[in-house]
JSON list of C-alpha atoms in Angstrom, two decimals:
[
{"chain": "A", "resi": 1, "resn": "MET", "atom": "CA", "xyz": [105.96, 104.27, 138.13]},
{"chain": "A", "resi": 2, "resn": "ALA", "atom": "CA", "xyz": [107.56, 100.82, 138.22]},
{"chain": "A", "resi": 3, "resn": "GLU", "atom": "CA", "xyz": [111.26, 100.50, 137.51]},
{"chain": "A", "resi": 4, "resn": "PRO", "atom": "CA", "xyz": [112.22, 99.00, 134.24]},
{"chain": "A", "resi": 5, "resn": "ARG", "atom": "CA", "xyz": [112.50, 95.00, 134.62]},
{"chain": "A", "resi": 6, "resn": "PRO", "atom": "CA", "xyz": [116.50, 94.14, 134.85]},
{"chain": "A", "resi": 7, "resn": "THR", "atom": "CA", "xyz": [117.30, 91.37, 132.12]},
{"chain": "A", "resi": 8, "resn": "ALA", "atom": "CA", "xyz": [120.10, 90.02, 133.56]},
{"chain": "A", "resi": 9, "resn": "ARG", "atom": "CA", "xyz": [123.10, 91.16, 136.67]},
{"chain": "A", "resi": 10, "resn": "THR", "atom": "CA", "xyz": [126.70, 91.61, 135.35]},
{"chain": "A", "resi": 11, "resn": "SER", "atom": "CA", "xyz": [129.00, 92.90, 138.31]},
{"chain": "A", "resi": 12, "resn": "GLY", "atom": "CA", "xyz": [126.63, 93.61, 140.46]},
{"chain": "A", "resi": 13, "resn": "ARG", "atom": "CA", "xyz": [124.99, 96.06, 137.84]},
{"chain": "A", "resi": 14, "resn": "VAL", "atom": "CA", "xyz": [121.65, 95.78, 136.55]},
{"chain": "A", "resi": 15, "resn": "ARG", "atom": "CA", "xyz": [121.19, 95.19, 132.79]},
{"chain": "A", "resi": 16, "resn": "VAL", "atom": "CA", "xyz": [118.36, 96.63, 130.99]},
{"chain": "A", "resi": 17, "resn": "ARG", "atom": "CA", "xyz": [117.19, 95.84, 127.87]},
{"chain": "A", "resi": 18, "resn": "ALA", "atom": "CA", "xyz": [115.12, 98.49, 125.66]},
{"chain": "A", "resi": 19, "resn": "LEU", "atom": "CA", "xyz": [112.68, 98.19, 123.12]},
{"chain": "A", "resi": 20, "resn": "TYR", "atom": "CA", "xyz": [112.19, 101.05, 120.21]},
{"chain": "A", "resi": 21, "resn": "PRO", "atom": "CA", "xyz": [108.82, 99.76, 118.33]},
{"chain": "A", "resi": 22, "resn": "GLY", "atom": "CA", "xyz": [107.47, 101.47, 115.55]},
{"chain": "A", "resi": 23, "resn": "SER", "atom": "CA", "xyz": [106.12, 100.68, 111.80]},
{"chain": "A", "resi": 24, "resn": "PHE", "atom": "CA", "xyz": [109.41, 102.79, 110.50]},
{"chain": "A", "resi": 25, "resn": "ASP", "atom": "CA", "xyz": [108.46, 103.01, 107.06]},
{"chain": "A", "resi": 26, "resn": "PRO", "atom": "CA", "xyz": [110.79, 104.22, 105.99]},
{"chain": "A", "resi": 27, "resn": "PHE", "atom": "CA", "xyz": [113.09, 104.45, 108.87]},
{"chain": "A", "resi": 28, "resn": "THR", "atom": "CA", "xyz": [114.57, 108.45, 109.25]},
{"chain": "A", "resi": 29, "resn": "ALA", "atom": "CA", "xyz": [117.22, 109.92, 110.61]},
{"chain": "A", "resi": 30, "resn": "GLY", "atom": "CA", "xyz": [115.22, 110.93, 113.32]},
{"chain": "A", "resi": 31, "resn": "HIS", "atom": "CA", "xyz": [114.62, 107.25, 114.19]},
{"chain": "A", "resi": 32, "resn": "LEU", "atom": "CA", "xyz": [118.49, 106.82, 113.86]},
{"chain": "A", "resi": 33, "resn": "ASN", "atom": "CA", "xyz": [119.12, 109.46, 115.93]},
{"chain": "A", "resi": 34, "resn": "VAL", "atom": "CA", "xyz": [116.77, 107.73, 118.90]},
{"chain": "A", "resi": 35, "resn": "VAL", "atom": "CA", "xyz": [118.58, 104.46, 118.36]},
{"chain": "A", "resi": 36, "resn": "SER", "atom": "CA", "xyz": [121.82, 106.31, 118.94]},
{"chain": "A", "resi": 37, "resn": "ARG", "atom": "CA", "xyz": [120.75, 107.77, 122.35]},
{"chain": "A", "resi": 38, "resn": "ALA", "atom": "CA", "xyz": [119.14, 104.88, 123.86]},
{"chain": "A", "resi": 39, "resn": "ARG", "atom": "CA", "xyz": [122.48, 102.88, 123.18]},
{"chain": "A", "resi": 40, "resn": "ASP", "atom": "CA", "xyz": [123.67, 105.65, 125.48]},
{"chain": "A", "resi": 41, "resn": "LEU", "atom": "CA", "xyz": [120.90, 104.81, 128.16]},
{"chain": "A", "resi": 42, "resn": "PHE", "atom": "CA", "xyz": [120.33, 101.01, 127.88]},
{"chain": "A", "resi": 43, "resn": "ASP", "atom": "CA", "xyz": [122.94, 97.54, 127.77]},
{"chain": "A", "resi": 44, "resn": "GLU", "atom": "CA", "xyz": [120.70, 96.40, 124.77]},
{"chain": "A", "resi": 45, "resn": "VAL", "atom": "CA", "xyz": [118.32, 98.14, 122.31]},
{"chain": "A", "resi": 46, "resn": "ILE", "atom": "CA", "xyz": [115.99, 96.15, 120.04]},
{"chain": "A", "resi": 47, "resn": "VAL", "atom": "CA", "xyz": [114.69, 97.87, 117.05]},
{"chain": "A", "resi": 48, "resn": "LEU", "atom": "CA", "xyz": [111.31, 96.58, 116.64]},
{"chain": "A", "resi": 49, "resn": "VAL", "atom": "CA", "xyz": [109.53, 96.74, 113.54]},
{"chain": "A", "resi": 50, "resn": "ALA", "atom": "CA", "xyz": [105.60, 96.25, 114.38]},
{"chain": "A", "resi": 51, "resn": "VAL", "atom": "CA", "xyz": [102.92, 95.20, 112.37]},
{"chain": "A", "resi": 52, "resn": "ASN", "atom": "CA", "xyz": [100.01, 98.27, 113.01]},
{"chain": "A", "resi": 53, "resn": "SER", "atom": "CA", "xyz": [96.41, 97.69, 111.16]},
{"chain": "A", "resi": 54, "resn": "VAL", "atom": "CA", "xyz": [95.84, 101.32, 110.55]},
{"chain": "A", "resi": 55, "resn": "LYS", "atom": "CA", "xyz": [98.98, 102.05, 108.86]},
{"chain": "A", "resi": 56, "resn": "HIS", "atom": "CA", "xyz": [99.57, 100.60, 105.49]},
{"chain": "A", "resi": 57, "resn": "PRO", "atom": "CA", "xyz": [102.92, 100.23, 104.70]},
{"chain": "A", "resi": 58, "resn": "GLY", "atom": "CA", "xyz": [105.07, 99.90, 101.20]},
{"chain": "A", "resi": 59, "resn": "ALA", "atom": "CA", "xyz": [106.89, 96.91, 102.56]},
{"chain": "A", "resi": 60, "resn": "ASP", "atom": "CA", "xyz": [106.02, 94.02, 104.72]},
{"chain": "A", "resi": 61, "resn": "ALA", "atom": "CA", "xyz": [107.78, 93.61, 108.19]},
{"chain": "A", "resi": 62, "resn": "GLU", "atom": "CA", "xyz": [110.35, 91.26, 107.56]},
{"chain": "A", "resi": 63, "resn": "GLU", "atom": "CA", "xyz": [111.32, 93.84, 104.22]},
{"chain": "A", "resi": 64, "resn": "ARG", "atom": "CA", "xyz": [111.16, 96.92, 106.58]},
{"chain": "A", "resi": 65, "resn": "ALA", "atom": "CA", "xyz": [113.42, 95.09, 109.36]},
{"chain": "A", "resi": 66, "resn": "ALA", "atom": "CA", "xyz": [115.94, 93.99, 106.85]},
{"chain": "A", "resi": 67, "resn": "ALA", "atom": "CA", "xyz": [115.87, 97.82, 105.32]},
{"chain": "A", "resi": 68, "resn": "VAL", "atom": "CA", "xyz": [116.24, 99.13, 109.39]},
{"chain": "A", "resi": 69, "resn": "ARG", "atom": "CA", "xyz": [119.31, 96.55, 109.78]},
{"chain": "A", "resi": 70, "resn": "ALA", "atom": "CA", "xyz": [121.21, 97.86, 106.16]},
{"chain": "A", "resi": 71, "resn": "VAL", "atom": "CA", "xyz": [121.31, 101.73, 107.83]},
{"chain": "A", "resi": 72, "resn": "LEU", "atom": "CA", "xyz": [122.71, 100.58, 111.52]},
{"chain": "A", "resi": 73, "resn": "PRO", "atom": "CA", "xyz": [126.13, 100.66, 111.89]},
{"chain": "A", "resi": 74, "resn": "VAL", "atom": "CA", "xyz": [127.95, 97.39, 112.37]},
{"chain": "A", "resi": 75, "resn": "GLU", "atom": "CA", "xyz": [129.66, 98.15, 115.35]},
{"chain": "A", "resi": 76, "resn": "TRP", "atom": "CA", "xyz": [126.43, 99.40, 117.15]},
{"chain": "A", "resi": 77, "resn": "THR", "atom": "CA", "xyz": [126.66, 95.44, 118.39]},
{"chain": "A", "resi": 78, "resn": "SER", "atom": "CA", "xyz": [124.42, 96.20, 121.02]},
{"chain": "A", "resi": 79, "resn": "VAL", "atom": "CA", "xyz": [121.18, 96.77, 118.73]},
{"chain": "A", "resi": 80, "resn": "THR", "atom": "CA", "xyz": [119.05, 94.00, 117.18]},
{"chain": "A", "resi": 81, "resn": "VAL", "atom": "CA", "xyz": [116.35, 94.40, 115.20]},
{"chain": "A", "resi": 82, "resn": "ALA", "atom": "CA", "xyz": [113.16, 92.16, 114.76]},
{"chain": "A", "resi": 83, "resn": "ALA", "atom": "CA", "xyz": [109.69, 91.97, 113.45]},
{"chain": "A", "resi": 84, "resn": "TRP", "atom": "CA", "xyz": [106.43, 91.08, 114.98]},
{"chain": "A", "resi": 85, "resn": "ASN", "atom": "CA", "xyz": [102.96, 91.25, 114.93]},
{"chain": "A", "resi": 86, "resn": "GLY", "atom": "CA", "xyz": [101.10, 91.72, 118.11]},
{"chain": "A", "resi": 87, "resn": "LEU", "atom": "CA", "xyz": [101.21, 93.77, 121.54]},
{"chain": "A", "resi": 88, "resn": "THR", "atom": "CA", "xyz": [104.52, 95.67, 122.47]},
{"chain": "A", "resi": 89, "resn": "SER", "atom": "CA", "xyz": [104.24, 94.51, 126.02]},
{"chain": "A", "resi": 90, "resn": "THR", "atom": "CA", "xyz": [103.44, 90.72, 124.81]},
{"chain": "A", "resi": 91, "resn": "TYR", "atom": "CA", "xyz": [107.09, 91.16, 123.13]},
{"chain": "A", "resi": 92, "resn": "CYS", "atom": "CA", "xyz": [108.91, 92.72, 126.14]},
{"chain": "A", "resi": 93, "resn": "ARG", "atom": "CA", "xyz": [107.53, 90.31, 128.40]},
{"chain": "A", "resi": 94, "resn": "ARG", "atom": "CA", "xyz": [108.58, 87.38, 126.31]},
{"chain": "A", "resi": 95, "resn": "HIS", "atom": "CA", "xyz": [112.03, 88.50, 125.33]},
{"chain": "A", "resi": 96, "resn": "ASP", "atom": "CA", "xyz": [112.87, 90.08, 128.80]},
{"chain": "A", "resi": 97, "resn": "VAL", "atom": "CA", "xyz": [112.93, 93.74, 127.81]},
{"chain": "A", "resi": 98, "resn": "GLY", "atom": "CA", "xyz": [112.39, 96.34, 130.56]},
{"chain": "A", "resi": 99, "resn": "VAL", "atom": "CA", "xyz": [111.26, 99.28, 128.90]},
{"chain": "A", "resi": 100, "resn": "ILE", "atom": "CA", "xyz": [109.52, 100.90, 125.73]},
{"chain": "A", "resi": 101, "resn": "ILE", "atom": "CA", "xyz": [111.42, 103.62, 124.13]},
{"chain": "A", "resi": 102, "resn": "ARG", "atom": "CA", "xyz": [109.55, 105.98, 121.55]},
{"chain": "A", "resi": 103, "resn": "GLY", "atom": "CA", "xyz": [110.58, 109.27, 120.35]},
{"chain": "A", "resi": 104, "resn": "VAL", "atom": "CA", "xyz": [108.51, 112.60, 120.48]},
{"chain": "A", "resi": 105, "resn": "ARG", "atom": "CA", "xyz": [108.79, 115.30, 117.69]},
{"chain": "A", "resi": 106, "resn": "ASN", "atom": "CA", "xyz": [106.23, 117.99, 119.00]},
{"chain": "A", "resi": 107, "resn": "ALA", "atom": "CA", "xyz": [102.91, 118.19, 121.25]},
{"chain": "A", "resi": 108, "resn": "THR", "atom": "CA", "xyz": [100.80, 115.89, 118.91]},
{"chain": "A", "resi": 109, "resn": "ASP", "atom": "CA", "xyz": [103.19, 113.06, 119.40]},
{"chain": "A", "resi": 110, "resn": "LEU", "atom": "CA", "xyz": [103.51, 113.42, 123.01]},
{"chain": "A", "resi": 111, "resn": "GLU", "atom": "CA", "xyz": [100.09, 113.51, 123.58]},
{"chain": "A", "resi": 112, "resn": "ALA", "atom": "CA", "xyz": [99.71, 110.22, 121.59]},
{"chain": "A", "resi": 113, "resn": "GLU", "atom": "CA", "xyz": [102.83, 108.99, 122.90]},
{"chain": "A", "resi": 114, "resn": "ASN", "atom": "CA", "xyz": [101.78, 109.78, 126.63]},
{"chain": "A", "resi": 115, "resn": "GLN", "atom": "CA", "xyz": [98.27, 107.90, 126.22]},
{"chain": "A", "resi": 116, "resn": "LEU", "atom": "CA", "xyz": [100.23, 104.92, 124.90]},
{"chain": "A", "resi": 117, "resn": "ALA", "atom": "CA", "xyz": [102.97, 105.00, 127.56]},
{"chain": "A", "resi": 118, "resn": "ALA", "atom": "CA", "xyz": [99.80, 104.71, 130.29]},
{"chain": "A", "resi": 119, "resn": "MET", "atom": "CA", "xyz": [98.25, 101.57, 128.21]},
{"chain": "A", "resi": 120, "resn": "ASN", "atom": "CA", "xyz": [101.99, 100.05, 128.61]},
{"chain": "A", "resi": 121, "resn": "GLN", "atom": "CA", "xyz": [102.44, 100.96, 131.99]},
{"chain": "A", "resi": 122, "resn": "SER", "atom": "CA", "xyz": [99.27, 99.61, 133.06]},
{"chain": "A", "resi": 123, "resn": "LEU", "atom": "CA", "xyz": [100.38, 96.16, 131.11]},
{"chain": "A", "resi": 124, "resn": "GLY", "atom": "CA", "xyz": [103.71, 96.07, 133.42]},
{"chain": "A", "resi": 125, "resn": "VAL", "atom": "CA", "xyz": [106.38, 97.78, 131.16]},
{"chain": "A", "resi": 126, "resn": "PRO", "atom": "CA", "xyz": [107.36, 101.78, 131.48]},
{"chain": "A", "resi": 127, "resn": "THR", "atom": "CA", "xyz": [108.21, 103.72, 128.46]},
{"chain": "A", "resi": 128, "resn": "VAL", "atom": "CA", "xyz": [110.85, 106.22, 128.55]},
{"chain": "A", "resi": 129, "resn": "LEU", "atom": "CA", "xyz": [110.21, 109.25, 125.93]},
{"chain": "A", "resi": 130, "resn": "LEU", "atom": "CA", "xyz": [113.17, 111.06, 124.06]},
{"chain": "A", "resi": 131, "resn": "PRO", "atom": "CA", "xyz": [112.77, 114.47, 122.01]},
{"chain": "A", "resi": 132, "resn": "ALA", "atom": "CA", "xyz": [113.67, 114.56, 119.07]},
{"chain": "A", "resi": 133, "resn": "GLN", "atom": "CA", "xyz": [116.79, 116.31, 118.35]},
{"chain": "A", "resi": 134, "resn": "PRO", "atom": "CA", "xyz": [115.53, 120.39, 117.14]},
{"chain": "A", "resi": 135, "resn": "GLU", "atom": "CA", "xyz": [116.83, 119.45, 113.43]},
{"chain": "A", "resi": 136, "resn": "LEU", "atom": "CA", "xyz": [115.03, 116.69, 113.09]},
{"chain": "A", "resi": 137, "resn": "ALA", "atom": "CA", "xyz": [111.81, 117.14, 114.61]},
{"chain": "A", "resi": 138, "resn": "SER", "atom": "CA", "xyz": [110.38, 118.28, 111.29]},
{"chain": "A", "resi": 139, "resn": "VAL", "atom": "CA", "xyz": [111.55, 114.95, 109.82]},
{"chain": "A", "resi": 140, "resn": "SER", "atom": "CA", "xyz": [108.40, 111.83, 109.72]},
{"chain": "A", "resi": 141, "resn": "SER", "atom": "CA", "xyz": [108.26, 108.60, 107.30]},
{"chain": "A", "resi": 142, "resn": "THR", "atom": "CA", "xyz": [104.98, 110.37, 106.28]},
{"chain": "A", "resi": 143, "resn": "ALA", "atom": "CA", "xyz": [106.71, 113.25, 104.81]},
{"chain": "A", "resi": 144, "resn": "VAL", "atom": "CA", "xyz": [109.58, 111.37, 103.37]},
{"chain": "A", "resi": 145, "resn": "ARG", "atom": "CA", "xyz": [107.25, 108.82, 101.70]},
{"chain": "A", "resi": 146, "resn": "LEU", "atom": "CA", "xyz": [105.41, 111.66, 100.07]},
{"chain": "A", "resi": 147, "resn": "LEU", "atom": "CA", "xyz": [109.11, 113.16, 98.79]},
{"chain": "A", "resi": 148, "resn": "ARG", "atom": "CA", "xyz": [109.95, 110.07, 97.14]},
{"chain": "A", "resi": 149, "resn": "THR", "atom": "CA", "xyz": [106.83, 109.36, 95.07]}
]
């Protein structure tokens, strides 16, 4: 497995930028928890609001990115939000991102995320899987959307 790509050296320590991609339609408490925990592991976290042609979100990527920004605590200065229409690995290469973060709620997620991780690894970007906190494992964007309607 490849090492996460460093983004800069500071005082002899390698800084690593991490990317947390997703459609975030909507951004849930589970997503916020993953970002919070990723902040403890990496120097910088980018929440990447991605366009997924399989999904049909209720808002465009820029609107979803603005919604994510609105719920992130202002003191989380190491977290940024961006919208992107393209391969996650391409974003990583263009923006010096060393690792992808993915949240995993259950065995079904794990299987799908392992496949994505293998693909991104083959494209040169390793993935770190963060298991959901037990109290958040049942929260999904789909369930939240259904509750809103």
